[in-house]
Amino acid sequence: MIIEEIVANIDDLDATELEKRHKEKVYLESAHLMKRIQRVKTDHNRELGIRLKNPKDLEAGDVLFMDDENMIIIDVLSDDLLVIRPRNMNEMGTIAHELGNRHLPAQFDEDAMLVQYDYLVEELLLEMNIPFAREERKVEKPFRHIGHSHD
């Protein structure tokens, strides 16, 4: 089966629509959410080809296939993350500047900044005495590098 477009996201579906269907999942690493063309396997060992027509990243909960009885859903594997919780605006600005200079992609979750684990960043956070924790977490969207040069 070749998937060329996303049917929906489970967050947009009615609960009764979800309950009445058997669910298969495709588990992806967060970095693979950006890939428009890939071969994947469901948790029921069914092979699928994904070749998206539109340039849109996959997200956790995206429905790749749905009929009256079944649906195939994207789920994301946990990432090794540094969860940074600055105590004030000065710490937030300082660490954001440092990470930006390293061109590290970040995501934000309520009061925390999330970056993929890097031992150099961990050392920097310890040196700067900025609160953080190393956690395994699922992210719904990929960490995206922004193209930039210092011309």
Tab-separated table of N, CA and C in Angstrom:
chain	number	residue	atom	x	y	z
A	1	MET	N	0.848	-1.170	0.000
A	1	MET	CA	0.000	0.000	0.000
A	1	MET	C	0.895	1.236	0.000
A	2	ILE	N	0.578	2.195	-0.857
A	2	ILE	CA	1.296	3.472	-0.922
A	2	ILE	C	0.382	4.568	-0.373
A	3	ILE	N	0.895	5.296	0.612
A	3	ILE	CA	0.155	6.398	1.227
A	3	ILE	C	0.638	7.692	0.590
A	4	GLU	N	-0.286	8.460	-0.014
A	4	GLU	CA	0.096	9.707	-0.668
A	4	GLU	C	-0.408	10.951	0.045
A	5	GLU	N	-1.332	10.776	0.999
A	5	GLU	CA	-1.794	11.928	1.770
A	5	GLU	C	-2.311	11.475	3.132
A	6	ILE	N	-2.307	12.408	4.065
A	6	ILE	CA	-2.794	12.161	5.417
A	6	ILE	C	-4.314	12.256	5.394
A	7	VAL	N	-4.995	11.255	5.956
A	7	VAL	CA	-6.460	11.235	5.983
A	7	VAL	C	-6.985	12.259	6.983
A	8	ALA	N	-6.398	12.280	8.176
A	8	ALA	CA	-6.835	13.166	9.260
A	8	ALA	C	-5.820	13.038	10.390
A	9	ASN	N	-6.101	13.673	11.499
A	9	ASN	CA	-5.342	13.454	12.722
A	9	ASN	C	-6.349	13.011	13.772
A	10	ILE	N	-5.948	12.086	14.639
A	10	ILE	CA	-6.907	11.546	15.612
A	10	ILE	C	-7.471	12.627	16.526
A	11	ASP	N	-6.741	13.734	16.706
A	11	ASP	CA	-7.258	14.831	17.533
A	11	ASP	C	-8.477	15.495	16.902
A	12	ASP	N	-8.631	15.336	15.583
A	12	ASP	CA	-9.742	15.958	14.870
A	12	ASP	C	-10.918	15.013	14.654
A	13	LEU	N	-10.793	13.770	15.098
A	13	LEU	CA	-11.853	12.782	14.894
A	13	LEU	C	-12.716	12.636	16.134
A	14	ASP	N	-13.962	12.309	15.914
A	14	ASP	CA	-14.913	12.050	16.983
A	14	ASP	C	-14.511	10.771	17.727
A	15	ALA	N	-14.718	10.727	19.024
A	15	ALA	CA	-14.345	9.565	19.847
A	15	ALA	C	-15.016	8.283	19.358
A	16	THR	N	-16.256	8.375	18.907
A	16	THR	CA	-16.943	7.168	18.420
A	16	THR	C	-16.298	6.654	17.139
A	17	GLU	N	-15.778	7.564	16.312
A	17	GLU	CA	-15.062	7.158	15.091
A	17	GLU	C	-13.813	6.364	15.454
A	18	LEU	N	-13.144	6.780	16.497
A	18	LEU	CA	-11.918	6.092	16.931
A	18	LEU	C	-12.222	4.734	17.552
A	19	GLU	N	-13.245	4.693	18.388
A	19	GLU	CA	-13.563	3.469	19.133
A	19	GLU	C	-14.007	2.316	18.242
A	20	LYS	N	-14.671	2.615	17.145
A	20	LYS	CA	-15.242	1.539	16.335
A	20	LYS	C	-14.237	0.900	15.365
A	21	ARG	N	-13.024	1.423	15.306
A	21	ARG	CA	-12.035	0.899	14.368
A	21	ARG	C	-10.874	0.206	15.076
A	22	HIS	N	-10.370	-0.839	14.434
A	22	HIS	CA	-9.144	-1.496	14.886
A	22	HIS	C	-7.977	-0.579	14.510
A	23	LYS	N	-7.022	-0.404	15.423
A	23	LYS	CA	-5.923	0.527	15.186
A	23	LYS	C	-4.594	-0.209	15.038
A	24	GLU	N	-3.887	0.127	13.962
A	24	GLU	CA	-2.503	-0.287	13.774
A	24	GLU	C	-1.663	0.971	13.895
A	25	LYS	N	-0.432	0.811	14.378
A	25	LYS	CA	0.434	1.982	14.535
A	25	LYS	C	1.728	1.801	13.756
A	26	VAL	N	2.211	2.923	13.263
A	26	VAL	CA	3.531	3.011	12.663
A	26	VAL	C	4.348	3.857	13.636
A	27	TYR	N	5.393	3.260	14.214
A	27	TYR	CA	6.244	3.981	15.154
A	27	TYR	C	7.436	4.571	14.411
A	28	LEU	N	7.588	5.893	14.502
A	28	LEU	CA	8.667	6.599	13.826
A	28	LEU	C	9.535	7.347	14.819
A	29	GLU	N	10.814	7.461	14.496
A	29	GLU	CA	11.678	8.380	15.229
A	29	GLU	C	11.257	9.794	14.845
A	30	SER	N	11.422	10.742	15.740
A	30	SER	CA	10.968	12.103	15.450
A	30	SER	C	11.646	12.667	14.198
A	31	ALA	N	12.888	12.308	13.939
A	31	ALA	CA	13.583	12.806	12.748
A	31	ALA	C	12.928	12.313	11.461
A	32	HIS	N	12.248	11.174	11.507
A	32	HIS	CA	11.614	10.619	10.312
A	32	HIS	C	10.265	11.268	10.014
A	33	LEU	N	9.781	12.106	10.907
A	33	LEU	CA	8.526	12.813	10.654
A	33	LEU	C	8.665	13.802	9.503
A	34	MET	N	9.896	14.205	9.195
A	34	MET	CA	10.137	15.170	8.124
A	34	MET	C	10.263	14.503	6.749
A	35	LYS	N	10.383	13.186	6.726
A	35	LYS	CA	10.609	12.488	5.460
A	35	LYS	C	9.295	12.280	4.714
A	36	ARG	N	9.213	12.810	3.496
A	36	ARG	CA	8.006	12.664	2.687
A	36	ARG	C	7.943	11.311	1.995
A	37	ILE	N	9.104	10.685	1.776
A	37	ILE	CA	9.151	9.377	1.120
A	37	ILE	C	9.899	8.415	2.032
A	38	GLN	N	9.227	7.329	2.406
A	38	GLN	CA	9.864	6.317	3.247
A	38	GLN	C	9.062	5.031	3.242
A	39	ARG	N	9.733	3.957	3.608
A	39	ARG	CA	9.094	2.656	3.744
A	39	ARG	C	9.014	2.364	5.242
A	40	VAL	N	7.838	1.958	5.697
A	40	VAL	CA	7.618	1.726	7.130
A	40	VAL	C	6.875	0.403	7.337
A	41	LYS	N	6.869	-0.055	8.598
A	41	LYS	CA	6.097	-1.238	8.982
A	41	LYS	C	5.197	-0.883	10.143
A	42	THR	N	4.002	-1.435	10.139
A	42	THR	CA	3.084	-1.222	11.255
A	42	THR	C	3.445	-2.188	12.383
A	43	ASP	N	2.817	-1.977	13.529
A	43	ASP	CA	3.027	-2.895	14.649
A	43	ASP	C	2.381	-4.254	14.393
A	44	HIS	N	1.679	-4.403	13.268
A	44	HIS	CA	1.112	-5.683	12.842
A	44	HIS	C	1.914	-6.264	11.674
A	45	ASN	N	3.105	-5.687	11.462
A	45	ASN	CA	4.066	-6.163	10.466
A	45	ASN	C	3.619	-5.959	9.018
A	46	ARG	N	2.743	-5.017	8.789
A	46	ARG	CA	2.309	-4.686	7.431
A	46	ARG	C	3.245	-3.603	6.883
A	47	GLU	N	3.785	-3.819	5.673
A	47	GLU	CA	4.662	-2.832	5.048
A	47	GLU	C	3.851	-1.799	4.285
A	48	LEU	N	4.269	-0.538	4.448
A	48	LEU	CA	3.636	0.577	3.740
A	48	LEU	C	4.716	1.434	3.107
A	49	GLY	N	4.368	2.034	1.996
A	49	GLY	CA	5.208	3.064	1.423
A	49	GLY	C	4.529	4.393	1.663
A	50	ILE	N	5.290	5.374	2.106
A	50	ILE	CA	4.750	6.725	2.274
A	50	ILE	C	5.418	7.590	1.215
A	51	ARG	N	4.600	8.234	0.399
A	51	ARG	CA	5.078	9.158	-0.633
A	51	ARG	C	4.079	10.316	-0.663
A	52	LEU	N	4.289	11.267	0.240
A	52	LEU	CA	3.343	12.364	0.388
A	52	LEU	C	3.415	13.338	-0.776
A	53	LYS	N	2.254	13.683	-1.309
A	53	LYS	CA	2.179	14.646	-2.415
A	53	LYS	C	2.476	16.061	-1.932
A	54	ASN	N	1.985	16.396	-0.751
A	54	ASN	CA	2.154	17.748	-0.207
A	54	ASN	C	3.372	17.815	0.704
A	55	PRO	N	4.107	18.925	0.667
A	55	PRO	CA	5.285	19.070	1.532
A	55	PRO	C	4.878	19.407	2.967
A	56	LYS	N	4.418	18.412	3.688
A	56	LYS	CA	3.960	18.593	5.064
A	56	LYS	C	4.621	17.528	5.936
A	57	ASP	N	5.119	17.934	7.100
A	57	ASP	CA	5.695	16.972	8.030
A	57	ASP	C	4.602	16.084	8.595
A	58	LEU	N	4.958	14.848	8.878
A	58	LEU	CA	4.050	13.962	9.609
A	58	LEU	C	4.015	14.410	11.061
A	59	GLU	N	2.925	14.082	11.749
A	59	GLU	CA	2.782	14.402	13.171
A	59	GLU	C	2.235	13.187	13.896
A	60	ALA	N	2.513	13.119	15.184
A	60	ALA	CA	1.930	12.063	16.011
A	60	ALA	C	0.414	12.157	15.891
A	61	GLY	N	-0.224	11.022	15.660
A	61	GLY	CA	-1.675	10.988	15.551
A	61	GLY	C	-2.195	11.097	14.129
A	62	ASP	N	-1.304	11.340	13.163
A	62	ASP	CA	-1.750	11.389	11.773
A	62	ASP	C	-2.287	10.024	11.356
A	63	VAL	N	-3.414	10.042	10.659
A	63	VAL	CA	-4.046	8.815	10.168
A	63	VAL	C	-3.615	8.622	8.719
A	64	LEU	N	-2.900	7.512	8.476
A	64	LEU	CA	-2.409	7.213	7.137
A	64	LEU	C	-3.451	6.498	6.293
A	65	PHE	N	-4.300	5.716	6.959
A	65	PHE	CA	-5.314	4.928	6.260
A	65	PHE	C	-6.499	4.746	7.189
A	66	MET	N	-7.721	4.789	6.611
A	66	MET	CA	-8.909	4.549	7.424
A	66	MET	C	-10.012	4.029	6.516
A	67	ASP	N	-10.622	2.909	6.941
A	67	ASP	CA	-11.846	2.450	6.296
A	67	ASP	C	-12.868	2.231	7.406
A	68	ASP	N	-13.938	1.510	7.137
A	68	ASP	CA	-15.002	1.341	8.136
A	68	ASP	C	-14.569	0.539	9.353
A	69	GLU	N	-13.529	-0.282	9.226
A	69	GLU	CA	-13.133	-1.176	10.312
A	69	GLU	C	-11.734	-0.926	10.862
A	70	ASN	N	-10.844	-0.337	10.072
A	70	ASN	CA	-9.433	-0.229	10.447
A	70	ASN	C	-8.898	1.176	10.247
A	71	MET	N	-7.804	1.449	10.955
A	71	MET	CA	-7.067	2.683	10.730
A	71	MET	C	-5.600	2.454	11.071
A	72	ILE	N	-4.741	3.176	10.363
A	72	ILE	CA	-3.297	3.119	10.615
A	72	ILE	C	-2.865	4.520	11.028
A	73	ILE	N	-2.216	4.593	12.203
A	73	ILE	CA	-1.902	5.866	12.853
A	73	ILE	C	-0.398	5.987	13.072
A	74	ILE	N	0.118	7.197	12.921
A	74	ILE	CA	1.518	7.496	13.239
A	74	ILE	C	1.658	7.686	14.747
A	75	ASP	N	2.663	7.041	15.323
A	75	ASP	CA	3.054	7.305	16.707
A	75	ASP	C	4.550	7.580	16.683
A	76	VAL	N	5.042	8.260	17.690
A	76	VAL	CA	6.434	8.686	17.708
A	76	VAL	C	7.160	7.994	18.850
A	77	LEU	N	8.367	7.526	18.553
A	77	LEU	CA	9.212	6.928	19.587
A	77	LEU	C	9.766	8.035	20.474
A	78	SER	N	10.106	7.690	21.682
A	78	SER	CA	10.663	8.665	22.622
A	78	SER	C	12.054	9.111	22.188
A	79	ASP	N	12.347	10.383	22.463
A	79	ASP	CA	13.672	10.958	22.209
A	79	ASP	C	14.394	11.144	23.532
A	80	ASP	N	15.714	11.121	23.475
A	80	ASP	CA	16.567	11.434	24.617
A	80	ASP	C	16.709	12.957	24.633
A	81	LEU	N	16.083	13.610	25.606
A	81	LEU	CA	15.996	15.072	25.616
A	81	LEU	C	16.608	15.693	26.858
A	82	LEU	N	17.040	16.918	26.699
A	82	LEU	CA	17.339	17.783	27.827
A	82	LEU	C	16.138	18.703	27.981
A	83	VAL	N	15.518	18.666	29.150
A	83	VAL	CA	14.359	19.505	29.452
A	83	VAL	C	14.869	20.634	30.340
A	84	ILE	N	14.950	21.823	29.764
A	84	ILE	CA	15.571	22.973	30.426
A	84	ILE	C	14.470	23.849	31.005
A	85	ARG	N	14.623	24.177	32.297
A	85	ARG	CA	13.624	25.004	32.984
A	85	ARG	C	14.301	26.213	33.638
A	86	PRO	N	14.570	27.250	32.843
A	86	PRO	CA	15.187	28.452	33.419
A	86	PRO	C	14.291	29.046	34.507
A	87	ARG	N	14.932	29.637	35.513
A	87	ARG	CA	14.185	30.206	36.647
A	87	ARG	C	13.671	31.610	36.363
A	88	ASN	N	14.273	32.284	35.387
A	88	ASN	CA	13.862	33.663	35.111
A	88	ASN	C	14.166	34.012	33.654
A	89	MET	N	13.759	35.195	33.247
A	89	MET	CA	13.922	35.633	31.865
A	89	MET	C	15.396	35.755	31.481
A	90	ASN	N	16.244	36.179	32.425
A	90	ASN	CA	17.673	36.302	32.139
A	90	ASN	C	18.272	34.934	31.788
A	91	GLU	N	17.962	33.915	32.580
A	91	GLU	CA	18.463	32.569	32.272
A	91	GLU	C	17.911	32.063	30.944
A	92	MET	N	16.634	32.340	30.684
A	92	MET	CA	16.029	31.893	29.421
A	92	MET	C	16.735	32.555	28.240
A	93	GLY	N	16.928	33.858	28.314
A	93	GLY	CA	17.596	34.564	27.222
A	93	GLY	C	19.020	34.095	27.020
A	94	THR	N	19.738	33.884	28.121
A	94	THR	CA	21.138	33.464	28.037
A	94	THR	C	21.270	32.087	27.406
A	95	ILE	N	20.474	31.120	27.867
A	95	ILE	CA	20.602	29.767	27.320
A	95	ILE	C	20.061	29.709	25.895
A	96	ALA	N	19.006	30.472	25.601
A	96	ALA	CA	18.480	30.504	24.233
A	96	ALA	C	19.538	31.064	23.277
A	97	HIS	N	20.248	32.090	23.703
A	97	HIS	CA	21.321	32.668	22.888
A	97	HIS	C	22.436	31.649	22.660
A	98	GLU	N	22.846	30.973	23.716
A	98	GLU	CA	23.917	29.967	23.604
A	98	GLU	C	23.524	28.828	22.667
A	99	LEU	N	22.307	28.350	22.800
A	99	LEU	CA	21.854	27.250	21.944
A	99	LEU	C	21.662	27.723	20.504
A	100	GLY	N	21.203	28.949	20.329
A	100	GLY	CA	21.057	29.513	18.991
A	100	GLY	C	22.399	29.647	18.287
A	101	ASN	N	23.445	30.014	19.032
A	101	ASN	CA	24.781	30.099	18.449
A	101	ASN	C	25.278	28.739	17.975
A	102	ARG	N	24.759	27.681	18.573
A	102	ARG	CA	25.128	26.318	18.177
A	102	ARG	C	24.170	25.761	17.114
A	103	HIS	N	23.194	26.573	16.716
A	103	HIS	CA	22.189	26.181	15.720
A	103	HIS	C	21.434	24.919	16.130
A	104	LEU	N	21.172	24.783	17.436
A	104	LEU	CA	20.420	23.618	17.925
A	104	LEU	C	18.927	23.900	17.860
A	105	PRO	N	18.166	23.029	17.236
A	105	PRO	CA	16.717	23.224	17.216
A	105	PRO	C	16.137	22.952	18.602
A	106	ALA	N	15.134	23.721	18.956
A	106	ALA	CA	14.486	23.581	20.259
A	106	ALA	C	12.977	23.579	20.073
A	107	GLN	N	12.313	23.004	21.041
A	107	GLN	CA	10.857	23.060	21.109
A	107	GLN	C	10.497	23.544	22.507
A	108	PHE	N	9.279	24.035	22.649
A	108	PHE	CA	8.854	24.567	23.940
A	108	PHE	C	7.593	23.858	24.396
A	109	ASP	N	7.556	23.540	25.684
A	109	ASP	CA	6.449	22.826	26.290
A	109	ASP	C	6.131	23.508	27.611
A	110	GLU	N	5.100	24.334	27.613
A	110	GLU	CA	4.708	25.118	28.784
A	110	GLU	C	5.888	25.923	29.303
A	111	ASP	N	6.500	25.521	30.419
A	111	ASP	CA	7.582	26.306	31.014
A	111	ASP	C	8.966	25.715	30.734
A	112	ALA	N	9.080	24.829	29.752
A	112	ALA	CA	10.354	24.161	29.493
A	112	ALA	C	10.783	24.307	28.039
A	113	MET	N	12.095	24.314	27.854
A	113	MET	CA	12.701	24.280	26.532
A	113	MET	C	13.236	22.864	26.337
A	114	LEU	N	12.914	22.242	25.201
A	114	LEU	CA	13.342	20.875	24.924
A	114	LEU	C	14.376	20.886	23.806
A	115	VAL	N	15.499	20.233	24.048
A	115	VAL	CA	16.511	20.028	23.003
A	115	VAL	C	16.935	18.567	23.056
A	116	GLN	N	17.365	18.054	21.899
A	116	GLN	CA	17.849	16.680	21.881
A	116	GLN	C	19.127	16.604	22.691
A	117	TYR	N	19.325	15.456	23.359
A	117	TYR	CA	20.469	15.312	24.266
A	117	TYR	C	21.785	15.534	23.531
A	118	ASP	N	22.651	16.305	24.181
A	118	ASP	CA	24.005	16.554	23.706
A	118	ASP	C	24.854	16.763	24.956
A	119	TYR	N	25.927	15.992	25.085
A	119	TYR	CA	26.721	16.086	26.316
A	119	TYR	C	27.351	17.465	26.475
A	120	LEU	N	27.644	18.161	25.373
A	120	LEU	CA	28.212	19.504	25.474
A	120	LEU	C	27.185	20.499	26.020
A	121	VAL	N	25.943	20.344	25.618
A	121	VAL	CA	24.884	21.207	26.151
A	121	VAL	C	24.664	20.887	27.623
A	122	GLU	N	24.699	19.615	27.971
A	122	GLU	CA	24.561	19.224	29.381
A	122	GLU	C	25.669	19.879	30.212
A	123	GLU	N	26.911	19.846	29.726
A	123	GLU	CA	28.024	20.484	30.445
A	123	GLU	C	27.809	21.990	30.570
A	124	LEU	N	27.320	22.621	29.500
A	124	LEU	CA	27.043	24.059	29.518
A	124	LEU	C	25.986	24.399	30.569
A	125	LEU	N	24.909	23.621	30.625
A	125	LEU	CA	23.844	23.864	31.601
A	125	LEU	C	24.359	23.715	33.031
A	126	LEU	N	25.206	22.714	33.252
A	126	LEU	CA	25.799	22.532	34.582
A	126	LEU	C	26.701	23.716	34.932
A	127	GLU	N	27.516	24.139	33.976
A	127	GLU	CA	28.432	25.260	34.176
A	127	GLU	C	27.676	26.556	34.467
A	128	MET	N	26.546	26.753	33.772
A	128	MET	CA	25.757	27.976	33.943
A	128	MET	C	24.756	27.869	35.096
A	129	ASN	N	24.672	26.697	35.717
A	129	ASN	CA	23.767	26.451	36.832
A	129	ASN	C	22.307	26.719	36.459
A	130	ILE	N	21.920	26.262	35.263
A	130	ILE	CA	20.542	26.401	34.812
A	130	ILE	C	19.840	25.062	35.015
A	131	PRO	N	18.696	25.055	35.681
A	131	PRO	CA	18.005	23.790	35.974
A	131	PRO	C	17.592	23.040	34.695
A	132	PHE	N	17.838	21.729	34.713
A	132	PHE	CA	17.450	20.881	33.590
A	132	PHE	C	17.336	19.446	34.080
A	133	ALA	N	16.731	18.624	33.251
A	133	ALA	CA	16.662	17.187	33.509
A	133	ALA	C	16.837	16.474	32.173
A	134	ARG	N	17.401	15.285	32.230
A	134	ARG	CA	17.501	14.456	31.036
A	134	ARG	C	16.338	13.472	31.090
A	135	GLU	N	15.506	13.482	30.039
A	135	GLU	CA	14.295	12.659	30.036
A	135	GLU	C	14.083	11.996	28.687
A	136	GLU	N	13.443	10.846	28.714
A	136	GLU	CA	12.944	10.196	27.499
A	136	GLU	C	11.515	10.700	27.329
A	137	ARG	N	11.250	11.362	26.197
A	137	ARG	CA	9.926	11.927	25.947
A	137	ARG	C	9.564	11.791	24.483
A	138	LYS	N	8.263	11.704	24.238
A	138	LYS	CA	7.771	11.746	22.874
A	138	LYS	C	7.516	13.201	22.511
A	139	VAL	N	7.921	13.575	21.301
A	139	VAL	CA	7.583	14.898	20.780
A	139	VAL	C	6.642	14.687	19.603
A	140	GLU	N	5.700	15.579	19.442
A	140	GLU	CA	4.708	15.407	18.375
A	140	GLU	C	5.219	15.865	17.023
A	141	LYS	N	6.190	16.773	17.027
A	141	LYS	CA	6.724	17.314	15.785
A	141	LYS	C	8.231	17.125	15.773
A	142	PRO	N	8.833	17.089	14.582
A	142	PRO	CA	10.283	16.876	14.514
A	142	PRO	C	11.057	18.113	14.953
A	143	PHE	N	12.287	17.874	15.406
A	143	PHE	CA	13.211	18.978	15.659
A	143	PHE	C	13.733	19.398	14.296
A	144	ARG	N	13.434	20.615	13.912
A	144	ARG	CA	13.783	21.071	12.570
A	144	ARG	C	14.917	22.085	12.641
A	145	HIS	N	15.983	21.786	11.890
A	145	HIS	CA	17.088	22.753	11.752
A	145	HIS	C	16.665	23.823	10.769
A	146	ILE	N	16.947	25.044	11.099
A	146	ILE	CA	16.636	26.175	10.231
A	146	ILE	C	17.903	26.498	9.443
A	147	GLY	N	17.789	26.543	8.133
A	147	GLY	CA	18.947	26.872	7.308
A	147	GLY	C	19.390	28.298	7.557
A	148	HIS	N	20.689	28.471	7.780
A	148	HIS	CA	21.214	29.811	8.068
A	148	HIS	C	22.714	29.786	7.830
A	149	SER	N	23.243	30.880	7.338
A	149	SER	CA	24.690	30.993	7.196
A	149	SER	C	25.140	32.346	7.728
A	150	HIS	N	26.387	32.423	8.094
A	150	HIS	CA	26.972	33.673	8.623
A	150	HIS	C	27.782	34.346	7.522
A	151	ASP	N	27.128	34.722	6.428
A	151	ASP	CA	27.848	35.351	5.301
A	151	ASP	C	28.243	36.771	5.622
